[in-house]
Amino acid sequence: MASKPSIPKGTRDFSPAEVAKRQYIIQIIKSNFEKFGFQPIETPSFENSETLMGKYGEEGDRLIFKILNSGDYLAKANAEYLDAKDSTRLTSSISEKALRYDLTVPFARYVVQHQNEIEFPFKRYQIQPVWRADRPQKGRFREFFQCDADVVGSKSLWQEVELIQLYDSVFTALGLQGATIKINNRKILSGIAEVIGASDKLIDFTVALDKLDKIGEDGVKKEMIEKGISEEAIIKVQPLFNFTGTISEKIEKLSVLLSASEEGMKGVEELRFICDNVLNLGLSTANLDLDVTLARGLNYYTGAIFEVAAPKTVAMGSIGGGGRYDDLTGIFGLKNISGVGISFGLDRIYLVIEELGLFPEAVTSTSKALFINYGEKEAFYSMKAIKELRESGIKVELYPDNAKVAKQFQHADKRFIPYAVIVGDEEMNNNQYSLKNLISGEQKKVSLNELKEILK
């Protein structure tokens, strides 16, 4: 007996309705990327292992899917590592390629490899799948899409202003009102650590601070002390535990707190420029918030940090994020190319829109009408009309088999097709069509032009 077919853990099949909804989101993101001047690129689904390995830290390296060499992959295997069953060291001799882990490192490789063809500043977008050998769980998959937009070759803070507007534009087009775009700056966090005399504990400090909304003020202070941050230092950052007010008020509080840190004050001025311009230009439906606890990608980002939270009515993690990096291409030998980028979390955005019932009905709509098949000559008469209707952009189809009429109507019901078109001798003799509304049951004879108007 054949085994029951299945798919690998952490992957998914998508039904026609799900694909239609995903394409709806992707199309809106894509059209906005292009509206803001971003150009599409695509990179291979797999890269040379050396391109990816060592770029994401030890944990990231473990999550990269390696591809075995073609043919007899053990022929060139290192015998010593093979005998010792040292899989970590053996891998490099049996696998030279790997599935991409994200779109950022392949983009950095692309920029370096094509630097003489690229016109800087270079605004690129990429919407492609990535793979991670992660433990599958709710909302976390081994294969998923990333939707990234980056600008490289410019240090101008107007790029950050535009990226916030881009987030707002996409979420407005999706009908997703009330998303919060949180912003912080890596220099602010470095400045705080410097002011409290804990620069060597920057990562520990920010990781603890990032948990403020989860474990509360006392929990954060306890974790900081456990990590070796002094009580004196914690007293100095007391204002951060109740950091409220408007963005302007928060920036003024940071100016006072960081007045002794040159790095911190640079961050304050960058935030002031970005936030003032965004607020003066205005956002359509998103909210902008300065969040000093935001600490994503600390080893990576050098300036602004972004994270987008779904509307408060939906319990969901971040639906987007990004930031400024000053040396993206340095890992491949091209120094001092500054960049800034954002990404959209397609899967989470899908879940939010689904939960809020924001998908338009037309997104998942099937054919507008099913032509019932009564025989060869009726089918040919129907196909002539179908050809013309399709040329007018109307989705229609013919039931392919001359099956029982009841079965054909049942097929239309199951497909949620709203109309049936019936063609018999009488209709063909009078150059007409009988159109039946499958929701109301109403039926009437119409000409081809009338059929066109109704189905539009």
Short mmCIF file of C-alpha atoms in Angstrom, two decimals, residues 118-425:
data_model
loop_
_atom_site.label_atom_id
_atom_site.label_comp_id
_atom_site.label_asym_id
_atom_site.label_seq_id
_atom_site.Cartn_x
_atom_site.Cartn_y
_atom_site.Cartn_z
CA ILE A 118 24.71 50.01 -10.63
CA GLU A 119 23.78 53.71 -10.49
CA PHE A 120 24.07 54.86 -6.87
CA PRO A 121 22.06 55.59 -4.82
CA PHE A 122 20.48 52.27 -5.76
CA LYS A 123 16.89 51.64 -4.68
CA ARG A 124 15.98 47.97 -4.97
CA TYR A 125 13.10 45.80 -3.90
CA GLN A 126 12.94 42.03 -3.71
CA ILE A 127 9.94 39.74 -3.06
CA GLN A 128 11.14 36.13 -2.90
CA PRO A 129 11.05 33.07 -0.63
CA VAL A 130 13.76 32.31 1.94
CA TRP A 131 14.47 29.15 3.94
CA ARG A 132 15.45 28.56 7.57
CA ALA A 133 15.98 25.22 9.30
CA ASP A 134 14.10 26.55 12.32
CA ARG A 135 11.82 24.60 14.66
CA PRO A 136 8.35 25.05 13.12
CA GLN A 137 5.68 26.60 15.34
CA LYS A 138 2.66 28.87 14.98
CA GLY A 139 3.61 31.80 12.73
CA ARG A 140 7.13 30.43 12.14
CA PHE A 141 7.86 28.46 8.99
CA ARG A 142 10.88 26.93 7.28
CA GLU A 143 9.91 28.44 3.94
CA PHE A 144 8.43 31.92 3.78
CA PHE A 145 8.45 35.08 1.66
CA GLN A 146 10.32 38.27 2.46
CA CYS A 147 9.37 41.63 0.93
CA ASP A 148 12.36 43.99 1.22
CA ALA A 149 13.10 47.51 0.03
CA ASP A 150 16.59 49.03 0.49
CA VAL A 151 18.51 52.11 -0.61
CA VAL A 152 22.31 51.82 -0.77
CA GLY A 153 24.88 54.49 -1.50
CA SER A 154 23.29 57.40 0.39
CA LYS A 155 23.60 58.58 3.98
CA SER A 156 20.73 61.07 3.62
CA LEU A 157 18.10 60.86 6.37
CA TRP A 158 15.42 61.71 3.80
CA GLN A 159 15.59 58.01 2.96
CA GLU A 160 14.34 57.16 6.47
CA VAL A 161 11.57 59.74 6.10
CA GLU A 162 10.50 58.14 2.82
CA LEU A 163 10.59 54.59 4.21
CA ILE A 164 8.20 55.59 7.01
CA GLN A 165 5.93 57.11 4.36
CA LEU A 166 6.23 53.87 2.36
CA TYR A 167 5.03 51.83 5.34
CA ASP A 168 2.11 54.22 5.78
CA SER A 169 1.25 54.10 2.07
CA VAL A 170 1.16 50.27 1.97
CA PHE A 171 -0.90 49.85 5.14
CA THR A 172 -3.33 52.56 4.01
CA ALA A 173 -3.79 50.80 0.64
CA LEU A 174 -4.46 47.53 2.48
CA GLY A 175 -7.09 49.24 4.65
CA LEU A 176 -5.00 48.42 7.72
CA GLN A 177 -5.57 51.52 9.84
CA GLY A 178 -3.83 52.16 13.13
CA ALA A 179 -0.51 50.36 12.55
CA THR A 180 2.25 51.85 14.73
CA ILE A 181 5.68 52.50 13.19
CA LYS A 182 8.12 52.44 16.11
CA ILE A 183 11.47 54.17 15.65
CA ASN A 184 14.67 54.25 17.69
CA ASN A 185 18.35 54.79 16.91
CA ARG A 186 21.35 52.56 17.60
CA LYS A 187 23.35 55.66 18.61
CA ILE A 188 20.76 56.43 21.31
CA LEU A 189 21.25 53.00 22.86
CA SER A 190 25.05 53.30 22.64
CA GLY A 191 24.80 56.78 24.22
CA ILE A 192 22.67 55.53 27.12
CA ALA A 193 25.13 52.70 27.81
CA GLU A 194 28.01 55.21 27.68
CA VAL A 195 26.34 57.70 30.03
CA ILE A 196 25.67 55.05 32.68
CA GLY A 197 29.20 53.63 32.35
CA ALA A 198 28.04 50.32 30.89
CA SER A 199 29.32 50.52 27.29
CA ASP A 200 30.82 47.04 27.67
CA LYS A 201 27.35 45.79 28.67
CA LEU A 202 25.48 47.39 25.74
CA ILE A 203 23.93 44.13 24.48
CA ASP A 204 22.93 42.94 27.99
CA PHE A 205 21.50 46.37 28.81
CA THR A 206 19.41 46.70 25.65
CA VAL A 207 18.19 43.08 25.68
CA ALA A 208 16.90 43.62 29.23
CA LEU A 209 15.38 47.02 28.39
CA ASP A 210 13.61 45.46 25.38
CA LYS A 211 11.65 43.23 27.81
CA LEU A 212 10.08 46.17 29.69
CA ASP A 213 6.55 45.55 28.38
CA LYS A 214 6.83 41.80 29.13
CA ILE A 215 8.44 41.59 32.60
CA GLY A 216 7.92 45.13 33.92
CA GLU A 217 10.30 47.62 35.54
CA ASP A 218 11.29 45.40 38.48
CA GLY A 219 11.95 42.43 36.19
CA VAL A 220 14.19 44.52 33.91
CA LYS A 221 16.17 45.95 36.85
CA LYS A 222 16.65 42.44 38.29
CA GLU A 223 17.94 41.14 34.94
CA MET A 224 20.31 44.10 34.56
CA ILE A 225 21.80 43.49 38.02
CA GLU A 226 22.21 39.78 37.21
CA LYS A 227 24.11 40.80 34.06
CA GLY A 228 26.54 42.90 36.11
CA ILE A 229 25.08 46.38 35.56
CA SER A 230 25.46 48.46 38.73
CA GLU A 231 22.54 49.83 40.74
CA GLU A 232 24.07 53.30 40.30
CA ALA A 233 23.86 52.90 36.52
CA ILE A 234 20.23 51.70 36.76
CA ILE A 235 19.29 54.80 38.81
CA LYS A 236 20.69 57.00 35.99
CA VAL A 237 18.35 55.37 33.43
CA GLN A 238 15.28 55.56 35.68
CA PRO A 239 13.57 58.03 33.25
CA LEU A 240 13.50 55.27 30.59
CA PHE A 241 11.16 53.12 32.69
CA ASN A 242 8.37 55.67 32.37
CA PHE A 243 9.22 57.19 29.02
CA THR A 244 5.96 58.86 27.98
CA GLY A 245 4.82 62.00 26.17
CA THR A 246 4.76 63.22 22.57
CA ILE A 247 7.67 62.45 20.26
CA SER A 248 8.99 66.01 20.72
CA GLU A 249 8.81 65.64 24.51
CA LYS A 250 10.62 62.29 24.35
CA ILE A 251 13.37 63.78 22.18
CA GLU A 252 13.86 66.62 24.70
CA LYS A 253 14.10 64.10 27.56
CA LEU A 254 16.75 62.19 25.59
CA SER A 255 18.66 65.45 24.94
CA VAL A 256 18.96 65.97 28.69
CA LEU A 257 19.77 62.34 29.46
CA LEU A 258 22.43 62.05 26.74
CA SER A 259 23.97 65.54 26.89
CA ALA A 260 27.33 64.06 27.98
CA SER A 261 27.49 61.57 25.09
CA GLU A 262 28.61 62.75 21.64
CA GLU A 263 27.37 59.50 20.06
CA GLY A 264 24.05 59.72 21.88
CA MET A 265 23.48 63.33 20.80
CA LYS A 266 24.11 62.36 17.16
CA GLY A 267 21.30 59.84 17.55
CA VAL A 268 19.04 62.48 19.10
CA GLU A 269 19.59 64.84 16.17
CA GLU A 270 18.99 62.09 13.62
CA LEU A 271 15.72 61.17 15.35
CA ARG A 272 14.70 64.82 15.56
CA PHE A 273 15.25 65.30 11.80
CA ILE A 274 13.35 62.14 10.82
CA CYS A 275 10.42 62.54 13.23
CA ASP A 276 9.95 66.29 12.66
CA ASN A 277 9.81 65.87 8.90
CA VAL A 278 7.51 62.84 9.01
CA LEU A 279 5.09 64.60 11.38
CA ASN A 280 5.15 67.85 9.39
CA LEU A 281 4.50 65.98 6.13
CA GLY A 282 1.81 63.89 7.81
CA LEU A 283 0.86 60.21 7.74
CA SER A 284 -2.43 58.89 6.33
CA THR A 285 -3.41 56.07 8.70
CA ALA A 286 -0.27 54.88 10.55
CA ASN A 287 1.05 56.24 13.86
CA LEU A 288 4.69 57.13 14.52
CA ASP A 289 6.11 56.40 17.97
CA LEU A 290 9.58 56.88 19.45
CA ASP A 291 10.35 53.71 21.44
CA VAL A 292 13.67 53.77 23.32
CA THR A 293 13.31 50.08 24.25
CA LEU A 294 13.42 49.04 20.58
CA ALA A 295 16.70 47.18 20.14
CA ARG A 296 16.42 44.84 17.14
CA GLY A 297 19.49 43.93 15.07
CA LEU A 298 22.01 45.61 17.37
CA ASN A 299 25.00 43.88 15.77
CA TYR A 300 23.78 45.00 12.38
CA TYR A 301 22.11 48.41 12.48
CA THR A 302 24.12 51.59 13.01
CA GLY A 303 21.45 54.33 12.87
CA ALA A 304 17.65 54.34 12.75
CA ILE A 305 15.82 51.17 13.80
CA PHE A 306 12.20 50.48 12.72
CA GLU A 307 9.57 48.03 13.86
CA VAL A 308 5.88 48.01 12.92
CA ALA A 309 3.18 46.85 15.30
CA ALA A 310 -0.25 45.74 14.09
CA PRO A 311 -3.34 47.73 15.19
CA LYS A 312 -3.95 47.30 18.93
CA THR A 313 -7.14 45.30 18.30
CA VAL A 314 -5.06 42.36 16.95
CA ALA A 315 -2.69 40.25 19.06
CA MET A 316 0.26 39.87 16.71
CA GLY A 317 4.03 40.33 16.78
CA SER A 318 5.76 42.84 14.54
CA ILE A 319 4.53 43.00 10.92
CA GLY A 320 7.58 44.82 9.58
CA GLY A 321 10.98 46.13 10.53
CA GLY A 322 14.31 47.47 9.33
CA GLY A 323 16.95 50.10 9.86
CA ARG A 324 20.14 51.88 8.77
CA TYR A 325 23.39 49.95 8.28
CA ASP A 326 26.63 51.74 7.44
CA ASP A 327 28.64 48.85 6.03
CA LEU A 328 26.35 46.33 4.34
CA THR A 329 28.83 45.39 1.62
CA GLY A 330 31.94 45.38 3.84
CA ILE A 331 31.47 41.62 4.39
CA PHE A 332 32.34 41.20 0.69
CA GLY A 333 35.20 43.72 0.59
CA LEU A 334 33.39 46.86 -0.62
CA LYS A 335 33.75 49.31 2.28
CA ASN A 336 31.72 52.36 3.34
CA ILE A 337 28.53 51.74 1.38
CA SER A 338 25.76 52.97 3.66
CA GLY A 339 22.26 51.66 3.30
CA VAL A 340 18.84 51.68 4.90
CA GLY A 341 16.01 49.24 4.36
CA ILE A 342 12.69 47.90 5.56
CA SER A 343 10.79 44.66 5.17
CA PHE A 344 7.13 43.65 5.30
CA GLY A 345 6.06 40.46 7.11
CA LEU A 346 3.78 38.97 4.44
CA ASP A 347 2.49 36.03 6.50
CA ARG A 348 1.68 38.12 9.57
CA ILE A 349 0.10 40.89 7.49
CA TYR A 350 -2.10 38.20 5.90
CA LEU A 351 -3.23 36.96 9.34
CA VAL A 352 -3.99 40.51 10.53
CA ILE A 353 -6.02 41.39 7.41
CA GLU A 354 -7.87 38.05 7.66
CA GLU A 355 -8.70 38.61 11.33
CA LEU A 356 -9.97 42.13 10.67
CA GLY A 357 -11.99 41.01 7.61
CA LEU A 358 -10.23 43.50 5.32
CA PHE A 359 -9.82 41.37 2.21
CA PRO A 360 -12.11 42.74 -0.54
CA GLU A 361 -14.64 40.19 -1.78
CA ALA A 362 -13.32 40.55 -5.34
CA VAL A 363 -9.89 39.23 -4.30
CA THR A 364 -11.08 35.65 -4.01
CA SER A 365 -13.86 35.88 -6.58
CA THR A 366 -14.03 33.01 -9.02
CA SER A 367 -15.43 33.09 -12.57
CA LYS A 368 -18.41 35.41 -13.02
CA ALA A 369 -20.37 32.83 -15.03
CA LEU A 370 -20.34 29.15 -15.94
CA PHE A 371 -21.65 28.24 -19.40
CA ILE A 372 -23.63 25.00 -19.11
CA ASN A 373 -22.55 22.34 -21.63
CA TYR A 374 -25.54 20.80 -23.49
CA GLY A 375 -23.54 19.25 -26.35
CA GLU A 376 -21.00 19.95 -29.08
CA LYS A 377 -22.85 22.62 -31.11
CA GLU A 378 -24.09 24.41 -27.95
CA ALA A 379 -20.52 24.34 -26.55
CA PHE A 380 -19.11 25.84 -29.76
CA TYR A 381 -21.76 28.62 -29.71
CA SER A 382 -20.88 29.26 -26.04
CA MET A 383 -17.13 29.31 -26.72
CA LYS A 384 -17.54 32.13 -29.28
CA ALA A 385 -19.22 34.24 -26.57
CA ILE A 386 -16.68 33.17 -23.95
CA LYS A 387 -13.82 34.30 -26.23
CA GLU A 388 -15.37 37.76 -26.61
CA LEU A 389 -16.21 38.10 -22.91
CA ARG A 390 -12.63 37.18 -21.93
CA GLU A 391 -11.28 39.76 -24.39
CA SER A 392 -13.37 42.30 -22.43
CA GLY A 393 -11.63 41.20 -19.23
CA ILE A 394 -14.54 39.16 -17.83
CA LYS A 395 -13.76 35.83 -16.10
CA VAL A 396 -16.03 33.12 -17.57
CA GLU A 397 -15.70 29.43 -18.37
CA LEU A 398 -17.44 26.50 -20.05
CA TYR A 399 -18.13 23.29 -18.12
CA PRO A 400 -15.90 20.97 -20.19
CA ASP A 401 -17.97 17.77 -20.11
CA ASN A 402 -21.46 17.13 -21.44
CA ALA A 403 -22.48 15.90 -17.98
CA LYS A 404 -25.84 15.88 -16.22
CA VAL A 405 -27.13 19.45 -15.92
CA ALA A 406 -27.68 19.06 -12.16
CA LYS A 407 -24.00 18.16 -11.74
CA GLN A 408 -22.94 21.25 -13.70
CA PHE A 409 -25.10 23.56 -11.55
CA GLN A 410 -23.73 21.85 -8.44
CA HIS A 411 -20.20 22.59 -9.70
CA ALA A 412 -21.08 26.29 -10.05
CA ASP A 413 -22.45 26.34 -6.47
CA LYS A 414 -19.35 24.71 -5.02
CA ARG A 415 -17.13 27.21 -6.87
CA PHE A 416 -19.28 30.17 -5.70
CA ILE A 417 -19.88 31.18 -9.34
CA PRO A 418 -22.79 33.67 -9.26
CA TYR A 419 -24.24 33.13 -12.76
CA ALA A 420 -24.98 30.25 -15.13
CA VAL A 421 -25.41 30.78 -18.89
CA ILE A 422 -27.74 28.35 -20.64
CA VAL A 423 -27.67 27.80 -24.40
CA GLY A 424 -30.18 25.63 -26.31
CA ASP A 425 -31.75 25.60 -29.79
#
